[in-house]
Amino acid sequence: MKQDPAFSCHQDSAPRGECGGRRKRREKMLDASDIRLLMLHFLAQNDAHGYELIKSIEELSRGEYSPSPGIIYPNLTLLEEMDAIRVVDAQASRKAYTLNVAGRARLAEQQAHIAHLIERLSSLAVLVNNRSLPDVDRAIHRIRTTLNSRLSQQDISAETLEKVVNALNAAADKIAAS
């Protein structure tokens, strides 16, 4: 089956470059094709406006991920041009969209990938819940504060840096094995 470029699954696993020399760019959570599939998924459940689609996607992750209007609205236009969706009432002040036959077909073809996307966003919600537990929150704060304090020293030795890296790696290994 030939892959439609508008729905190609872009996998960018390469690390992101640095922005401005100091701050690292945050990796993209979802690409445009993932957003389009999620939009089709939600439109299969109910007709919706762009804002409602943003809120539906945001709700999956308990607020940890919210697509911007700058990604939602152009993709609604693209889906409409692809005849995957259509406007419910062209005279309404806010456009609500519904799924067309082509949209339902695309949705059926991509069920496994959509399930993966939903699981990925849902896991963010679990992360938010677990990270907000008081003991976990205090431990994360303590590690962050201690690490920042130690690494902010001007003349930190290579030996000290090696100890810090080893301690962090050991902690990560223990957490992964727990």
PDB file of C-alpha atoms in Angstrom, residues 7-169:
ATOM      1  CA  PHE A   7      -0.145  11.006   6.678  1.00  0.00           C
ATOM      2  CA  SER A   8       3.420   9.757   6.636  1.00  0.00           C
ATOM      3  CA  CYS A   9       4.730   8.877  10.061  1.00  0.00           C
ATOM      4  CA  HIS A  10       7.802  11.013  10.584  1.00  0.00           C
ATOM      5  CA  GLN A  11      10.158   9.435  13.065  1.00  0.00           C
ATOM      6  CA  ASP A  12      12.765  11.920  14.209  1.00  0.00           C
ATOM      7  CA  SER A  13      14.885  10.173  16.779  1.00  0.00           C
ATOM      8  CA  ALA A  14      17.979  12.283  16.195  1.00  0.00           C
ATOM      9  CA  PRO A  15      18.842  14.523  19.115  1.00  0.00           C
ATOM     10  CA  ARG A  16      17.864  18.130  18.677  1.00  0.00           C
ATOM     11  CA  GLY A  17      20.498  20.813  18.324  1.00  0.00           C
ATOM     12  CA  GLU A  18      20.976  23.577  20.784  1.00  0.00           C
ATOM     13  CA  CYS A  19      19.138  26.826  20.434  1.00  0.00           C
ATOM     14  CA  GLY A  20      20.913  30.053  21.307  1.00  0.00           C
ATOM     15  CA  GLY A  21      23.967  28.163  22.547  1.00  0.00           C
ATOM     16  CA  ARG A  22      22.573  27.317  25.980  1.00  0.00           C
ATOM     17  CA  ARG A  23      19.038  26.020  25.982  1.00  0.00           C
ATOM     18  CA  LYS A  24      18.164  22.797  24.254  1.00  0.00           C
ATOM     19  CA  ARG A  25      15.076  22.730  22.088  1.00  0.00           C
ATOM     20  CA  ARG A  26      12.302  20.536  23.348  1.00  0.00           C
ATOM     21  CA  GLU A  27      11.677  17.564  21.084  1.00  0.00           C
ATOM     22  CA  LYS A  28       8.410  17.663  19.182  1.00  0.00           C
ATOM     23  CA  MET A  29       5.785  15.547  20.885  1.00  0.00           C
ATOM     24  CA  LEU A  30       3.782  14.795  17.742  1.00  0.00           C
ATOM     25  CA  ASP A  31       4.279  15.628  14.105  1.00  0.00           C
ATOM     26  CA  ALA A  32       1.582  17.019  11.824  1.00  0.00           C
ATOM     27  CA  SER A  33       0.537  13.589  10.517  1.00  0.00           C
ATOM     28  CA  ASP A  34       0.021  12.383  14.103  1.00  0.00           C
ATOM     29  CA  ILE A  35      -2.104  15.450  14.838  1.00  0.00           C
ATOM     30  CA  ARG A  36      -4.216  14.797  11.739  1.00  0.00           C
ATOM     31  CA  LEU A  37      -4.847  11.209  12.807  1.00  0.00           C
ATOM     32  CA  LEU A  38      -5.853  12.306  16.307  1.00  0.00           C
ATOM     33  CA  MET A  39      -8.177  14.908  14.821  1.00  0.00           C
ATOM     34  CA  LEU A  40      -9.822  12.226  12.677  1.00  0.00           C
ATOM     35  CA  HIS A  41     -10.103  10.002  15.750  1.00  0.00           C
ATOM     36  CA  PHE A  42     -11.949  12.671  17.723  1.00  0.00           C
ATOM     37  CA  LEU A  43     -14.107  13.697  14.779  1.00  0.00           C
ATOM     38  CA  ALA A  44     -15.192  10.056  14.441  1.00  0.00           C
ATOM     39  CA  GLN A  45     -16.645  10.369  17.939  1.00  0.00           C
ATOM     40  CA  ASN A  46     -18.318  13.785  17.575  1.00  0.00           C
ATOM     41  CA  ASP A  47     -18.385  16.762  15.263  1.00  0.00           C
ATOM     42  CA  ALA A  48     -16.068  19.426  16.669  1.00  0.00           C
ATOM     43  CA  HIS A  49     -14.587  22.886  16.273  1.00  0.00           C
ATOM     44  CA  GLY A  50     -10.828  23.406  16.174  1.00  0.00           C
ATOM     45  CA  TYR A  51     -10.750  24.553  19.795  1.00  0.00           C
ATOM     46  CA  GLU A  52     -12.626  21.430  20.897  1.00  0.00           C
ATOM     47  CA  LEU A  53     -10.058  19.273  19.094  1.00  0.00           C
ATOM     48  CA  ILE A  54      -7.234  21.094  20.892  1.00  0.00           C
ATOM     49  CA  LYS A  55      -8.964  20.460  24.228  1.00  0.00           C
ATOM     50  CA  SER A  56      -9.628  16.776  23.415  1.00  0.00           C
ATOM     51  CA  ILE A  57      -5.964  16.153  22.621  1.00  0.00           C
ATOM     52  CA  GLU A  58      -4.869  18.141  25.685  1.00  0.00           C
ATOM     53  CA  GLU A  59      -7.235  16.152  27.909  1.00  0.00           C
ATOM     54  CA  LEU A  60      -5.589  12.857  26.861  1.00  0.00           C
ATOM     55  CA  SER A  61      -2.318  13.983  28.446  1.00  0.00           C
ATOM     56  CA  ARG A  62      -3.876  15.782  31.426  1.00  0.00           C
ATOM     57  CA  GLY A  63      -2.533  19.079  30.148  1.00  0.00           C
ATOM     58  CA  GLU A  64       1.033  17.938  29.520  1.00  0.00           C
ATOM     59  CA  TYR A  65       0.636  18.374  25.769  1.00  0.00           C
ATOM     60  CA  SER A  66      -1.584  20.870  24.007  1.00  0.00           C
ATOM     61  CA  PRO A  67      -1.330  21.380  20.257  1.00  0.00           C
ATOM     62  CA  SER A  68      -1.236  25.004  19.218  1.00  0.00           C
ATOM     63  CA  PRO A  69      -3.878  26.615  17.027  1.00  0.00           C
ATOM     64  CA  GLY A  70      -1.042  27.068  14.517  1.00  0.00           C
ATOM     65  CA  ILE A  71      -0.893  23.289  14.032  1.00  0.00           C
ATOM     66  CA  ILE A  72      -4.622  22.517  14.361  1.00  0.00           C
ATOM     67  CA  TYR A  73      -6.202  25.005  11.986  1.00  0.00           C
ATOM     68  CA  PRO A  74      -3.889  24.513   8.981  1.00  0.00           C
ATOM     69  CA  ASN A  75      -4.350  20.749   9.374  1.00  0.00           C
ATOM     70  CA  LEU A  76      -8.119  21.142   9.469  1.00  0.00           C
ATOM     71  CA  THR A  77      -7.829  23.004   6.164  1.00  0.00           C
ATOM     72  CA  LEU A  78      -5.580  20.271   4.748  1.00  0.00           C
ATOM     73  CA  LEU A  79      -7.958  17.505   5.867  1.00  0.00           C
ATOM     74  CA  GLU A  80     -10.827  19.416   4.282  1.00  0.00           C
ATOM     75  CA  GLU A  81      -8.855  19.782   1.018  1.00  0.00           C
ATOM     76  CA  MET A  82      -8.120  16.031   1.142  1.00  0.00           C
ATOM     77  CA  ASP A  83     -11.869  15.424   1.459  1.00  0.00           C
ATOM     78  CA  ALA A  84     -11.328  13.613   4.771  1.00  0.00           C
ATOM     79  CA  ILE A  85     -13.552  16.069   6.651  1.00  0.00           C
ATOM     80  CA  ARG A  86     -16.130  18.709   5.838  1.00  0.00           C
ATOM     81  CA  VAL A  87     -17.690  21.706   7.541  1.00  0.00           C
ATOM     82  CA  VAL A  88     -21.019  20.826   9.155  1.00  0.00           C
ATOM     83  CA  ASP A  89     -22.647  24.246   8.665  1.00  0.00           C
ATOM     84  CA  ALA A  90     -20.875  26.744   6.421  1.00  0.00           C
ATOM     85  CA  GLN A  91     -23.155  29.545   7.713  1.00  0.00           C
ATOM     86  CA  ALA A  92     -22.236  29.034  11.392  1.00  0.00           C
ATOM     87  CA  SER A  93     -19.986  31.600  13.081  1.00  0.00           C
ATOM     88  CA  ARG A  94     -17.592  28.839  14.186  1.00  0.00           C
ATOM     89  CA  LYS A  95     -16.786  25.999  11.838  1.00  0.00           C
ATOM     90  CA  ALA A  96     -17.578  22.563  13.187  1.00  0.00           C
ATOM     91  CA  TYR A  97     -16.179  19.625  11.245  1.00  0.00           C
ATOM     92  CA  THR A  98     -17.391  16.098  10.617  1.00  0.00           C
ATOM     93  CA  LEU A  99     -15.734  13.051   9.096  1.00  0.00           C
ATOM     94  CA  ASN A 100     -16.209  12.111   5.439  1.00  0.00           C
ATOM     95  CA  VAL A 101     -15.884   8.646   3.907  1.00  0.00           C
ATOM     96  CA  ALA A 102     -12.202   9.254   3.052  1.00  0.00           C
ATOM     97  CA  GLY A 103     -11.540  10.268   6.652  1.00  0.00           C
ATOM     98  CA  ARG A 104     -13.201   7.138   7.984  1.00  0.00           C
ATOM     99  CA  ALA A 105     -11.147   5.011   5.584  1.00  0.00           C
ATOM    100  CA  ARG A 106      -7.899   6.693   6.703  1.00  0.00           C
ATOM    101  CA  LEU A 107      -8.899   6.185  10.305  1.00  0.00           C
ATOM    102  CA  ALA A 108      -9.568   2.489   9.721  1.00  0.00           C
ATOM    103  CA  GLU A 109      -6.191   2.045   7.999  1.00  0.00           C
ATOM    104  CA  GLN A 110      -4.306   3.691  10.844  1.00  0.00           C
ATOM    105  CA  GLN A 111      -6.001   2.181  13.925  1.00  0.00           C
ATOM    106  CA  ALA A 112      -2.793   0.647  15.303  1.00  0.00           C
ATOM    107  CA  HIS A 113      -0.884   3.911  14.981  1.00  0.00           C
ATOM    108  CA  ILE A 114      -3.745   5.887  16.534  1.00  0.00           C
ATOM    109  CA  ALA A 115      -3.826   3.456  19.456  1.00  0.00           C
ATOM    110  CA  HIS A 116      -0.072   4.037  19.901  1.00  0.00           C
ATOM    111  CA  LEU A 117      -0.559   7.827  19.878  1.00  0.00           C
ATOM    112  CA  ILE A 118      -3.371   7.629  22.423  1.00  0.00           C
ATOM    113  CA  GLU A 119      -1.268   5.372  24.661  1.00  0.00           C
ATOM    114  CA  ARG A 120       1.674   7.768  24.377  1.00  0.00           C
ATOM    115  CA  LEU A 121      -0.416  10.792  25.376  1.00  0.00           C
ATOM    116  CA  SER A 122      -2.222   8.855  28.108  1.00  0.00           C
ATOM    117  CA  SER A 123       1.116   7.834  29.606  1.00  0.00           C
ATOM    118  CA  LEU A 124       1.875  11.536  30.055  1.00  0.00           C
ATOM    119  CA  ALA A 125      -1.226  11.769  32.230  1.00  0.00           C
ATOM    120  CA  VAL A 126       0.065   8.897  34.384  1.00  0.00           C
ATOM    121  CA  LEU A 127       3.431  10.643  34.600  1.00  0.00           C
ATOM    122  CA  VAL A 128       1.759  13.851  35.801  1.00  0.00           C
ATOM    123  CA  ASN A 129      -0.158  11.951  38.488  1.00  0.00           C
ATOM    124  CA  ASN A 130       2.866  10.023  39.748  1.00  0.00           C
ATOM    125  CA  ARG A 131       5.218  13.001  39.581  1.00  0.00           C
ATOM    126  CA  SER A 132       2.820  15.047  41.708  1.00  0.00           C
ATOM    127  CA  LEU A 133       2.909  12.586  44.622  1.00  0.00           C
ATOM    128  CA  PRO A 134       4.430  14.549  47.541  1.00  0.00           C
ATOM    129  CA  ASP A 135       7.296  12.119  48.236  1.00  0.00           C
ATOM    130  CA  VAL A 136       8.214  11.902  44.549  1.00  0.00           C
ATOM    131  CA  ASP A 137       7.974  15.677  44.126  1.00  0.00           C
ATOM    132  CA  ARG A 138      10.257  16.281  47.142  1.00  0.00           C
ATOM    133  CA  ALA A 139      12.803  13.724  45.934  1.00  0.00           C
ATOM    134  CA  ILE A 140      12.907  15.246  42.433  1.00  0.00           C
ATOM    135  CA  HIS A 141      13.292  18.720  43.944  1.00  0.00           C
ATOM    136  CA  ARG A 142      16.109  17.519  46.217  1.00  0.00           C
ATOM    137  CA  ILE A 143      18.010  15.901  43.331  1.00  0.00           C
ATOM    138  CA  ARG A 144      17.575  18.992  41.145  1.00  0.00           C
ATOM    139  CA  THR A 145      18.649  21.402  43.910  1.00  0.00           C
ATOM    140  CA  THR A 146      21.639  19.311  44.943  1.00  0.00           C
ATOM    141  CA  LEU A 147      22.760  18.809  41.359  1.00  0.00           C
ATOM    142  CA  ASN A 148      22.407  22.497  40.493  1.00  0.00           C
ATOM    143  CA  SER A 149      24.290  23.489  43.645  1.00  0.00           C
ATOM    144  CA  ARG A 150      27.151  21.100  42.908  1.00  0.00           C
ATOM    145  CA  LEU A 151      27.408  21.925  39.203  1.00  0.00           C
ATOM    146  CA  SER A 152      27.301  25.679  39.783  1.00  0.00           C
ATOM    147  CA  GLN A 153      30.736  25.635  41.403  1.00  0.00           C
ATOM    148  CA  GLN A 154      33.292  27.508  39.306  1.00  0.00           C
ATOM    149  CA  ASP A 155      36.322  25.199  39.560  1.00  0.00           C
ATOM    150  CA  ILE A 156      34.677  21.789  39.702  1.00  0.00           C
ATOM    151  CA  SER A 157      37.234  19.076  39.073  1.00  0.00           C
ATOM    152  CA  ALA A 158      37.032  16.375  36.438  1.00  0.00           C
ATOM    153  CA  GLU A 159      37.048  13.806  39.255  1.00  0.00           C
ATOM    154  CA  THR A 160      34.024  15.456  40.912  1.00  0.00           C
ATOM    155  CA  LEU A 161      32.185  15.635  37.587  1.00  0.00           C
ATOM    156  CA  GLU A 162      32.866  11.939  37.048  1.00  0.00           C
ATOM    157  CA  LYS A 163      31.460  11.159  40.517  1.00  0.00           C
ATOM    158  CA  VAL A 164      28.333  13.205  39.791  1.00  0.00           C
ATOM    159  CA  VAL A 165      27.789  11.473  36.439  1.00  0.00           C
ATOM    160  CA  ASN A 166      28.351   8.043  38.009  1.00  0.00           C
ATOM    161  CA  ALA A 167      25.909   8.823  40.833  1.00  0.00           C
ATOM    162  CA  LEU A 168      23.256   9.992  38.350  1.00  0.00           C
ATOM    163  CA  ASN A 169      23.746   6.894  36.188  1.00  0.00           C
TER     164      ASN A 169
END
